[in-house]
Amino acid sequence: MEAVGNLSRKEQVIRKAAELFREKGYAASSMRDLAQMLGIEAASLYSHIKSKEEILQSLCFDMASEFRKSLQEVEKQGGDASQKLRNGIIGHIQVMAKDLIASAVFMNEHRHLSQPYLRDFLLLRINYINRFKDIIEEGMEKGEFKKNIDKKLAVMTLFSSLNWMPQWYDPKSNIVPTELGEQLADMLVNGLKK
Amino acid sequence: MEAVGNLSRKEQVIRKAAELFREKGYAASSMRDLAQMLGIEAASLYSHIKSKEEILQSLCFDMASEFRKSLQEVEKQGGDASQKLRNGIIGHIQVMAKDLIASAVFMNEHRHLSQPYLRDFLLLRINYINRFKDIIEEGMEKGEFKKNIDKKLAVMTLFSSLNWMPQWYDPKSNIVPTELGEQLADMLVNGLKK
DNA sequence: GGCGAAAATGAATTTTGGTTCGATTAAGGA
DNA sequence: TCCTTAATCGAACCAAAATTCATTTTCGCC
């Protein structure tokens, strides 16, 4: 068993699977495809993982856990609503930037989880979203944010913007994740207008 | 052939397929599932359509055509950048609102198009996006918009927000598509902050 | 050098998928 | 009533998919 430092074989399998899932989608990805990417036979995969779905579960729940930790940190720090929102956005972006591939899978493929994993996943997600919603509501009540924008619209727009980042962001571009988060926060909070 | 007024059988098939594709994704949707939703056998589908992918093609390219028409209208109307951007957003939202289901499929499943359809589709899309990008650039040059926001980030944030709408918008809610478009435009142009 | 665990294999199983085909039914117009 | 055409069906085909299993191969370590 070749362990730490380099990736364990299981981790290698999961990483390659993430690449495959992101490119073709979970349902359209076959275990034979995956095996080929690793230079082995499909049957060999099962020495490392229990099933195709187990891979998806790892990817989704590991990301969910990172997001949760990030938000918890933000809440601990405190500040006014603008500040917390801003920090939340930056944190979210940073978590995604740490693994863009897994983030894309997390976002687009989680629906292929079977029960009861799907249910659990959606609960985690709604909880996460609601905590952002609370921040926005707080900002509205305290007069920091406009009150005339629909709350659901505001939160969903926020998450749409955040969650699509893995699809277009190029880590080799000259804009670095932290700055990306800053700019995104600025754009959503202050708008495009001068 | 039962034609206009009600939907032709082919159109019925395509509509039901859109529902199915949205729910389970294209790759995870089987022709037998689709047939069952229509109360017929899988073989019967092929009296109306040539293949599973033909359905996806219809859905994707019909939506693309609607988007193109909408943007053309906006460009014809003119105005300054804020105004054009605003109109473009509202138009985009209205096109989606006319068929939320097809919009969701358009957004999430187009990648399953085979060549050369995929290439054609992506060309249409990049053209559409670039025309929005031009509007934003214009606004930056003329001093309407901030110059310190990355252009790609701005455009992509815009499209993320727009394109996710079909996933959370409930047409039975009290907010109507036009107003949704207005608020979304306001939020992106002016921001959340008071 | 050889032991044991990890990794990989090939063959086989079972299920499901898209699609074809020839035949049958249903219905509307001449 | 007969003819045409659309719509449907049942059976079958073939390819591909996930997974199992018994069997090797590989390889670090004593």
Short mmCIF file of C-alpha atoms (C1' of nucleotides) in Angstrom, two decimals:
data_model
loop_
_atom_site.label_atom_id
_atom_site.label_comp_id
_atom_site.label_asym_id
_atom_site.label_seq_id
_atom_site.Cartn_x
_atom_site.Cartn_y
_atom_site.Cartn_z
CA MET A 1 0.00 0.00 0.00
CA GLU A 2 1.67 3.17 -1.20
CA ALA A 3 0.29 5.80 1.15
CA VAL A 4 0.83 9.42 2.16
CA GLY A 5 2.83 12.01 0.30
CA ASN A 6 1.69 10.65 -2.98
CA LEU A 7 -1.91 9.66 -3.30
CA SER A 8 -3.14 6.25 -2.36
CA ARG A 9 -4.34 4.25 -5.31
CA LYS A 10 -7.90 4.80 -4.19
CA GLU A 11 -7.40 8.55 -4.21
CA GLN A 12 -5.89 8.36 -7.64
CA VAL A 13 -8.96 6.53 -8.86
CA ILE A 14 -11.28 9.10 -7.36
CA ARG A 15 -9.38 12.01 -8.82
CA LYS A 16 -9.36 10.57 -12.28
CA ALA A 17 -13.02 9.77 -11.91
CA ALA A 18 -13.69 13.39 -11.04
CA GLU A 19 -12.05 14.47 -14.28
CA LEU A 20 -14.11 12.00 -16.22
CA PHE A 21 -17.37 12.89 -14.51
CA ARG A 22 -16.80 16.54 -15.10
CA GLU A 23 -16.14 16.04 -18.78
CA LYS A 24 -18.88 13.63 -19.70
CA GLY A 25 -21.23 13.68 -16.76
CA TYR A 26 -21.67 10.87 -14.26
CA ALA A 27 -24.27 8.88 -16.14
CA ALA A 28 -22.37 9.01 -19.41
CA SER A 29 -19.10 7.95 -17.80
CA SER A 30 -18.36 4.26 -17.83
CA MET A 31 -16.11 2.34 -15.54
CA ARG A 32 -14.28 1.15 -18.63
CA ASP A 33 -13.55 4.75 -19.56
CA LEU A 34 -12.24 5.36 -16.10
CA ALA A 35 -10.11 2.24 -16.13
CA GLN A 36 -8.64 3.22 -19.45
CA MET A 37 -7.66 6.63 -18.13
CA LEU A 38 -5.75 4.84 -15.38
CA GLY A 39 -4.23 2.31 -17.72
CA ILE A 40 -5.87 -0.69 -16.10
CA GLU A 41 -8.86 -2.97 -16.66
CA ALA A 42 -12.32 -2.13 -15.41
CA ALA A 43 -12.37 -5.06 -13.04
CA SER A 44 -9.28 -3.76 -11.31
CA LEU A 45 -11.11 -0.68 -10.15
CA TYR A 46 -13.06 -2.79 -7.73
CA SER A 47 -9.95 -3.55 -5.73
CA HIS A 48 -10.08 0.08 -4.66
CA ILE A 49 -13.68 1.17 -4.62
CA LYS A 50 -16.94 -0.53 -3.85
CA SER A 51 -18.99 0.91 -6.68
CA LYS A 52 -19.25 3.69 -9.19
CA GLU A 53 -21.56 5.58 -6.93
CA GLU A 54 -19.22 5.37 -3.99
CA ILE A 55 -16.88 7.59 -5.96
CA LEU A 56 -19.58 10.17 -6.49
CA GLN A 57 -20.44 10.03 -2.81
CA SER A 58 -16.85 10.71 -1.83
CA LEU A 59 -16.60 13.64 -4.16
CA CYS A 60 -19.88 15.22 -3.15
CA PHE A 61 -19.65 14.81 0.59
CA ASP A 62 -16.00 15.76 0.83
CA MET A 63 -16.75 19.03 -0.93
CA ALA A 64 -19.83 19.61 1.20
CA SER A 65 -17.69 19.20 4.27
CA GLU A 66 -15.20 21.80 3.06
CA PHE A 67 -17.95 24.29 2.38
CA ARG A 68 -19.41 23.76 5.80
CA LYS A 69 -16.09 24.34 7.50
CA SER A 70 -15.50 27.51 5.54
CA LEU A 71 -18.85 29.02 6.45
CA GLN A 72 -18.44 28.09 10.07
CA GLU A 73 -15.20 30.02 10.12
CA VAL A 74 -16.89 33.06 8.60
CA GLU A 75 -19.68 33.00 11.14
CA LYS A 76 -17.17 32.75 13.93
CA GLN A 77 -15.41 35.86 12.72
CA GLY A 78 -18.53 38.02 12.82
CA GLY A 79 -18.82 41.55 11.47
CA ASP A 80 -21.74 43.27 9.80
CA ALA A 81 -23.77 41.70 7.04
CA SER A 82 -21.74 43.14 4.17
CA GLN A 83 -18.61 41.86 5.76
CA LYS A 84 -19.94 38.41 6.49
CA LEU A 85 -21.40 38.10 3.02
CA ARG A 86 -18.14 39.17 1.53
CA ASN A 87 -16.17 36.72 3.63
CA GLY A 88 -18.62 33.97 2.85
CA ILE A 89 -18.23 34.57 -0.86
CA ILE A 90 -14.47 34.63 -0.68
CA GLY A 91 -14.43 31.49 1.42
CA HIS A 92 -16.71 29.68 -0.97
CA ILE A 93 -14.57 30.64 -3.92
CA GLN A 94 -11.43 29.54 -2.16
CA VAL A 95 -12.86 26.15 -1.34
CA MET A 96 -13.81 25.67 -4.95
CA ALA A 97 -10.47 26.91 -6.21
CA LYS A 98 -8.71 24.29 -4.12
CA ASP A 99 -10.32 21.63 -6.31
CA LEU A 100 -12.08 22.98 -9.35
CA ILE A 101 -12.71 19.58 -10.79
CA ALA A 102 -14.37 18.14 -7.72
CA SER A 103 -16.33 21.37 -7.40
CA ALA A 104 -17.75 21.01 -10.87
CA VAL A 105 -18.77 17.45 -10.14
CA PHE A 106 -20.25 18.43 -6.80
CA MET A 107 -22.35 21.02 -8.55
CA ASN A 108 -23.55 19.17 -11.61
CA GLU A 109 -23.64 15.52 -10.71
CA HIS A 110 -24.94 15.31 -7.18
CA ARG A 111 -28.39 14.54 -8.48
CA HIS A 112 -27.22 11.09 -9.46
CA LEU A 113 -26.74 10.11 -5.88
CA SER A 114 -29.18 7.45 -4.81
CA GLN A 115 -31.21 7.56 -1.65
CA PRO A 116 -30.63 8.11 1.16
CA TYR A 117 -27.45 9.93 0.13
CA LEU A 118 -29.28 12.31 -2.10
CA ARG A 119 -31.58 13.35 0.69
CA ASP A 120 -28.69 13.89 3.07
CA PHE A 121 -26.82 15.88 0.50
CA LEU A 122 -29.75 18.15 -0.21
CA LEU A 123 -30.24 18.76 3.47
CA LEU A 124 -26.65 19.87 3.83
CA ARG A 125 -27.04 22.14 0.87
CA ILE A 126 -30.26 23.77 1.97
CA ASN A 127 -28.73 24.39 5.35
CA TYR A 128 -25.72 26.05 3.78
CA ILE A 129 -27.87 28.21 1.55
CA ASN A 130 -30.10 29.22 4.40
CA ARG A 131 -27.18 30.48 6.38
CA PHE A 132 -26.30 32.79 3.53
CA LYS A 133 -29.93 33.78 3.32
CA ASP A 134 -29.83 34.71 6.99
CA ILE A 135 -26.90 36.99 6.35
CA ILE A 136 -28.72 38.72 3.52
CA GLU A 137 -31.87 39.09 5.60
CA GLU A 138 -29.85 40.56 8.41
CA GLY A 139 -28.37 43.07 5.99
CA MET A 140 -31.82 44.02 4.76
CA GLU A 141 -33.26 44.46 8.23
CA LYS A 142 -30.36 46.55 9.41
CA GLY A 143 -30.58 48.82 6.40
CA GLU A 144 -27.31 47.75 4.84
CA PHE A 145 -28.98 46.12 1.85
CA LYS A 146 -31.89 47.13 -0.29
CA LYS A 147 -35.17 45.79 0.94
CA ASN A 148 -36.92 45.77 -2.40
CA ILE A 149 -35.08 42.79 -3.82
CA ASP A 150 -36.70 39.41 -3.45
CA LYS A 151 -34.71 37.42 -0.92
CA LYS A 152 -34.90 34.16 -2.76
CA LEU A 153 -33.79 35.87 -5.92
CA ALA A 154 -30.85 37.44 -4.13
CA VAL A 155 -29.64 34.19 -2.60
CA MET A 156 -30.13 32.17 -5.74
CA THR A 157 -28.35 34.73 -7.86
CA LEU A 158 -25.51 34.63 -5.42
CA PHE A 159 -25.21 30.87 -5.59
CA SER A 160 -25.59 30.75 -9.32
CA SER A 161 -22.67 33.09 -9.67
CA LEU A 162 -20.58 31.19 -7.21
CA ASN A 163 -21.31 27.75 -8.41
CA TRP A 164 -20.65 28.33 -12.02
CA MET A 165 -17.18 29.56 -11.46
CA PRO A 166 -15.59 26.12 -11.86
CA GLN A 167 -16.99 25.98 -15.36
CA TRP A 168 -15.25 29.00 -16.72
CA TYR A 169 -12.44 29.93 -14.37
CA ASP A 170 -9.01 29.18 -15.74
CA PRO A 171 -6.49 28.73 -12.91
CA LYS A 172 -3.73 29.66 -15.33
CA SER A 173 -5.28 33.08 -15.92
CA ASN A 174 -3.74 36.14 -14.35
CA ILE A 175 -6.56 36.55 -11.86
CA VAL A 176 -5.96 34.69 -8.64
CA PRO A 177 -8.76 33.01 -6.64
CA THR A 178 -8.63 35.44 -3.74
CA GLU A 179 -8.94 38.40 -6.05
CA LEU A 180 -11.66 36.63 -7.96
CA GLY A 181 -13.59 36.24 -4.74
CA GLU A 182 -13.06 39.90 -3.89
CA GLN A 183 -14.25 41.09 -7.25
CA LEU A 184 -17.22 38.78 -7.24
CA ALA A 185 -18.21 39.97 -3.80
CA ASP A 186 -17.80 43.55 -4.94
CA MET A 187 -19.89 43.01 -8.03
CA LEU A 188 -22.72 41.36 -6.19
CA VAL A 189 -22.74 43.75 -3.28
CA ASN A 190 -22.02 47.01 -5.10
CA GLY A 191 -23.03 46.20 -8.65
CA LEU A 192 -21.49 46.95 -11.98
CA LYS A 193 -22.44 50.57 -12.00
CA LYS A 194 -19.96 53.24 -11.07
CA MET B 1 -52.20 13.80 -38.32
CA GLU B 2 -53.73 15.88 -35.56
CA ALA B 3 -52.09 19.24 -36.08
CA VAL B 4 -52.33 22.81 -34.89
CA GLY B 5 -54.14 24.06 -31.83
CA ASN B 6 -53.18 21.00 -29.87
CA LEU B 7 -49.68 19.72 -30.19
CA SER B 8 -48.72 17.26 -32.85
CA ARG B 9 -47.75 13.88 -31.49
CA LYS B 10 -44.14 14.65 -32.20
CA GLU B 11 -44.33 17.82 -30.16
CA GLN B 12 -45.94 15.91 -27.32
CA VAL B 13 -43.08 13.47 -27.37
CA ILE B 14 -40.52 16.25 -27.29
CA ARG B 15 -42.22 18.05 -24.44
CA LYS B 16 -42.42 14.96 -22.29
CA ALA B 17 -38.84 14.19 -23.13
CA ALA B 18 -37.86 17.64 -21.91
CA GLU B 19 -39.49 16.92 -18.58
CA LEU B 20 -37.68 13.63 -18.32
CA PHE B 21 -34.32 15.04 -19.35
CA ARG B 22 -34.61 17.82 -16.87
CA GLU B 23 -35.40 15.48 -14.04
CA LYS B 24 -32.89 12.72 -14.62
CA GLY B 25 -30.49 14.18 -17.14
CA TYR B 26 -30.20 13.14 -20.76
CA ALA B 27 -27.82 10.25 -20.31
CA ALA B 28 -29.79 8.75 -17.45
CA SER B 29 -33.09 8.99 -19.29
CA SER B 30 -34.13 5.92 -21.23
CA MET B 31 -36.44 5.75 -24.18
CA ARG B 32 -38.45 3.21 -22.23
CA ASP B 33 -38.92 5.76 -19.45
CA LEU B 34 -40.08 8.29 -21.98
CA ALA B 35 -42.47 5.84 -23.60
CA GLN B 36 -43.95 4.99 -20.25
CA MET B 37 -44.61 8.64 -19.49
CA LEU B 38 -46.59 8.80 -22.72
CA GLY B 39 -48.39 5.54 -22.10
CA ILE B 40 -46.96 3.79 -25.13
CA GLU B 41 -44.22 1.30 -25.96
CA ALA B 42 -40.65 2.40 -26.65
CA ALA B 43 -40.82 1.20 -30.23
CA SER B 44 -43.72 3.53 -30.92
CA LEU B 45 -41.58 6.56 -30.26
CA TYR B 46 -39.70 5.94 -33.46
CA SER B 47 -42.77 6.69 -35.53
CA HIS B 48 -42.36 10.28 -34.41
CA ILE B 49 -38.68 10.90 -33.94
CA LYS B 50 -35.55 9.60 -35.57
CA SER B 51 -33.48 9.11 -32.46
CA LYS B 52 -33.06 10.05 -28.85
CA GLU B 53 -30.55 12.67 -29.78
CA GLU B 54 -32.83 14.29 -32.31
CA ILE B 55 -35.03 15.26 -29.41
CA LEU B 56 -32.15 16.92 -27.63
CA GLN B 57 -31.22 18.72 -30.82
CA SER B 58 -34.72 20.11 -31.20
CA LEU B 59 -34.78 21.34 -27.65
CA CYS B 60 -31.36 22.94 -27.73
CA PHE B 61 -31.53 24.64 -31.08
CA ASP B 62 -35.08 25.87 -30.69
CA MET B 63 -34.12 27.59 -27.45
CA ALA B 64 -30.96 28.97 -29.01
CA SER B 65 -33.03 30.48 -31.75
CA GLU B 66 -35.32 32.20 -29.27
CA PHE B 67 -32.40 33.69 -27.43
CA ARG B 68 -30.91 34.98 -30.63
CA LYS B 69 -34.14 36.65 -31.65
CA SER B 70 -34.50 38.30 -28.28
CA LEU B 71 -31.02 39.77 -28.31
CA GLN B 72 -31.41 41.01 -31.85
CA GLU B 73 -34.47 42.91 -30.76
CA VAL B 74 -32.59 44.49 -27.88
CA GLU B 75 -29.73 45.59 -30.12
CA LYS B 76 -32.20 47.12 -32.56
CA GLN B 77 -33.73 49.20 -29.79
CA GLY B 78 -30.44 50.78 -28.79
CA GLY B 79 -29.87 52.99 -25.76
CA ASP B 80 -26.88 53.29 -23.50
CA ALA B 81 -25.04 50.31 -22.06
CA SER B 82 -27.02 50.15 -18.82
CA GLN B 83 -30.21 50.19 -20.77
CA LYS B 84 -29.15 47.57 -23.29
CA LEU B 85 -27.79 45.34 -20.57
CA ARG B 86 -31.00 45.69 -18.65
CA ASN B 87 -33.12 44.93 -21.70
CA GLY B 88 -30.93 42.02 -22.60
CA ILE B 89 -31.35 40.52 -19.15
CA ILE B 90 -35.08 40.98 -19.17
CA GLY B 91 -35.35 39.50 -22.65
CA HIS B 92 -33.27 36.50 -21.66
CA ILE B 93 -35.39 35.88 -18.61
CA GLN B 94 -38.57 36.16 -20.61
CA VAL B 95 -37.40 33.66 -23.17
CA MET B 96 -36.58 31.21 -20.40
CA ALA B 97 -39.83 31.85 -18.60
CA LYS B 98 -41.76 30.91 -21.72
CA ASP B 99 -40.42 27.39 -21.36
CA LEU B 100 -38.62 26.72 -18.11
CA ILE B 101 -38.31 23.04 -18.76
CA ALA B 102 -36.70 23.36 -22.15
CA SER B 103 -34.49 26.09 -20.73
CA ALA B 104 -33.18 23.80 -18.05
CA VAL B 105 -32.43 21.11 -20.61
CA PHE B 106 -30.80 23.63 -22.92
CA MET B 107 -28.55 24.67 -20.10
CA ASN B 108 -27.56 21.38 -18.55
CA GLU B 109 -27.77 18.79 -21.29
CA HIS B 110 -26.40 20.42 -24.40
CA ARG B 111 -23.06 18.82 -23.80
CA HIS B 112 -24.53 15.48 -24.80
CA LEU B 113 -25.01 16.65 -28.35
CA SER B 114 -22.76 14.77 -30.73
CA GLN B 115 -20.66 16.41 -33.39
CA PRO B 116 -21.15 18.44 -35.44
CA TYR B 117 -24.18 19.65 -33.53
CA LEU B 118 -22.21 20.31 -30.39
CA ARG B 119 -19.77 22.50 -32.24
CA ASP B 120 -22.56 24.46 -33.89
CA PHE B 121 -24.32 24.91 -30.61
CA LEU B 122 -21.24 26.19 -28.85
CA LEU B 123 -20.59 28.64 -31.64
CA LEU B 124 -24.07 30.06 -31.25
CA ARG B 125 -23.56 30.32 -27.55
CA ILE B 126 -20.20 32.03 -27.68
CA ASN B 127 -21.59 34.50 -30.14
CA TYR B 128 -24.48 35.29 -27.83
CA ILE B 129 -22.22 35.72 -24.85
CA ASN B 130 -19.83 37.91 -26.75
CA ARG B 131 -22.59 40.28 -27.69
CA PHE B 132 -23.34 40.74 -24.01
CA LYS B 133 -19.66 41.16 -23.38
CA ASP B 134 -19.59 43.94 -25.97
CA ILE B 135 -22.34 45.74 -24.11
CA ILE B 136 -20.44 45.51 -20.85
CA GLU B 137 -17.23 46.69 -22.48
CA GLU B 138 -19.04 49.60 -23.99
CA GLY B 139 -20.36 50.50 -20.58
CA MET B 140 -16.88 50.37 -19.10
CA GLU B 141 -15.32 52.49 -21.82
CA LYS B 142 -18.00 55.14 -21.62
CA GLY B 143 -17.67 55.37 -17.87
CA GLU B 144 -21.06 53.88 -17.05
CA PHE B 145 -19.61 50.79 -15.44
CA LYS B 146 -16.67 50.23 -13.17
CA LYS B 147 -13.48 49.52 -15.00
CA ASN B 148 -11.83 47.55 -12.24
CA ILE B 149 -13.94 44.43 -12.62
CA ASP B 150 -12.60 41.67 -14.79
CA LYS B 151 -14.68 41.54 -17.95
CA LYS B 152 -14.81 37.81 -18.17
CA LEU B 153 -15.85 37.62 -14.57
CA ALA B 154 -18.60 40.13 -15.16
CA VAL B 155 -20.04 38.35 -18.17
CA MET B 156 -19.79 34.92 -16.64
CA THR B 157 -21.40 36.07 -13.43
CA LEU B 158 -24.19 37.52 -15.46
CA PHE B 159 -24.81 34.31 -17.36
CA SER B 160 -24.51 32.17 -14.29
CA SER B 161 -27.24 34.17 -12.65
CA LEU B 162 -29.43 34.09 -15.70
CA ASN B 163 -29.01 30.49 -16.58
CA TRP B 164 -29.70 29.08 -13.21
CA MET B 165 -33.03 30.69 -12.93
CA PRO B 166 -34.94 27.72 -14.40
CA GLN B 167 -33.62 25.61 -11.57
CA TRP B 168 -35.15 27.53 -8.74
CA TYR B 169 -37.81 29.82 -10.15
CA ASP B 170 -41.32 28.72 -9.31
CA PRO B 171 -43.80 30.09 -11.85
CA LYS B 172 -46.51 29.80 -9.24
CA SER B 173 -44.70 32.20 -6.94
CA ASN B 174 -45.92 35.75 -6.56
CA ILE B 175 -43.04 37.19 -8.50
CA VAL B 176 -43.74 37.41 -12.21
CA PRO B 177 -41.04 36.87 -14.88
CA THR B 178 -40.90 40.48 -16.00
CA GLU B 179 -40.39 41.68 -12.47
CA LEU B 180 -37.87 38.94 -11.89
CA GLY B 181 -35.91 40.21 -14.87
CA GLU B 182 -36.12 43.77 -13.60
CA GLN B 183 -34.91 42.85 -10.14
CA LEU B 184 -32.14 40.68 -11.48
CA ALA B 185 -30.99 43.47 -13.76
CA ASP B 186 -31.12 45.87 -10.85
CA MET B 187 -29.17 43.58 -8.60
CA LEU B 188 -26.41 42.97 -11.11
CA VAL B 189 -26.14 46.55 -12.27
CA ASN B 190 -26.62 48.34 -8.96
CA GLY B 191 -25.75 45.66 -6.44
CA LEU B 192 -27.32 44.63 -3.20
CA LYS B 193 -26.08 47.58 -1.24
CA LYS B 194 -28.30 50.51 -0.53
"C1'" DG C 1 14.81 -15.69 -1.63
"C1'" DG C 2 10.33 -15.97 -0.27
"C1'" DC C 3 6.09 -14.32 2.30
"C1'" DG C 4 1.97 -11.58 2.34
"C1'" DA C 5 -0.67 -7.97 1.05
"C1'" DA C 6 -2.06 -5.02 -2.63
"C1'" DA C 7 -3.04 -4.59 -7.39
"C1'" DA C 8 -4.45 -6.21 -11.57
"C1'" DT C 9 -6.55 -9.52 -14.75
"C1'" DG C 10 -9.82 -12.14 -17.99
"C1'" DA C 11 -13.87 -14.29 -18.28
"C1'" DA C 12 -18.46 -14.46 -17.27
"C1'" DT C 13 -23.03 -12.71 -15.53
"C1'" DT C 14 -26.90 -10.03 -15.57
"C1'" DT C 15 -29.25 -5.88 -16.80
"C1'" DT C 16 -30.37 -2.29 -19.50
"C1'" DG C 17 -30.02 0.58 -23.36
"C1'" DG C 18 -31.25 2.37 -28.30
"C1'" DT C 19 -33.07 0.90 -32.21
"C1'" DT C 20 -35.23 -2.07 -36.15
"C1'" DC C 21 -38.82 -4.53 -38.31
"C1'" DG C 22 -42.88 -6.59 -39.81
"C1'" DA C 23 -47.36 -6.81 -38.53
"C1'" DT C 24 -51.61 -4.86 -36.48
"C1'" DT C 25 -54.95 -1.42 -35.16
"C1'" DA C 26 -57.60 3.10 -35.54
"C1'" DA C 27 -59.65 6.64 -37.87
"C1'" DG C 28 -61.00 9.80 -41.43
"C1'" DG C 29 -62.12 10.76 -46.17
"C1'" DA C 30 -63.67 9.26 -50.88
"C1'" DT D 1 -67.27 0.20 -47.49
"C1'" DC D 2 -62.61 0.52 -48.83
"C1'" DC D 3 -58.28 2.78 -48.83
"C1'" DT D 4 -54.66 5.41 -46.90
"C1'" DT D 5 -51.97 7.00 -43.45
"C1'" DA D 6 -50.69 7.66 -38.75
"C1'" DA D 7 -49.95 5.32 -34.51
"C1'" DT D 8 -48.94 1.49 -32.03
"C1'" DC D 9 -47.17 -2.92 -30.78
"C1'" DG D 10 -44.35 -7.26 -29.62
"C1'" DA D 11 -40.39 -9.47 -30.38
"C1'" DA D 12 -35.90 -9.41 -31.21
"C1'" DC D 13 -31.04 -7.61 -31.86
"C1'" DC D 14 -26.83 -5.99 -30.54
"C1'" DA D 15 -23.91 -3.14 -27.91
"C1'" DA D 16 -22.54 -1.52 -23.64
"C1'" DA D 17 -22.70 -1.26 -18.78
"C1'" DA D 18 -21.73 -2.46 -13.68
"C1'" DT D 19 -20.18 -5.87 -11.11
"C1'" DT D 20 -18.32 -10.65 -9.39
"C1'" DC D 21 -14.95 -14.04 -8.88
"C1'" DA D 22 -11.24 -17.02 -8.98
"C1'" DT D 23 -6.83 -16.51 -10.39
"C1'" DT D 24 -2.40 -14.40 -11.19
"C1'" DT D 25 1.11 -10.76 -10.99
"C1'" DT D 26 3.68 -7.29 -8.55
"C1'" DC D 27 6.47 -5.66 -5.02
"C1'" DG D 28 8.14 -4.03 -0.59
"C1'" DC D 29 9.99 -6.18 3.42
"C1'" DC D 30 12.03 -9.65 6.68
#
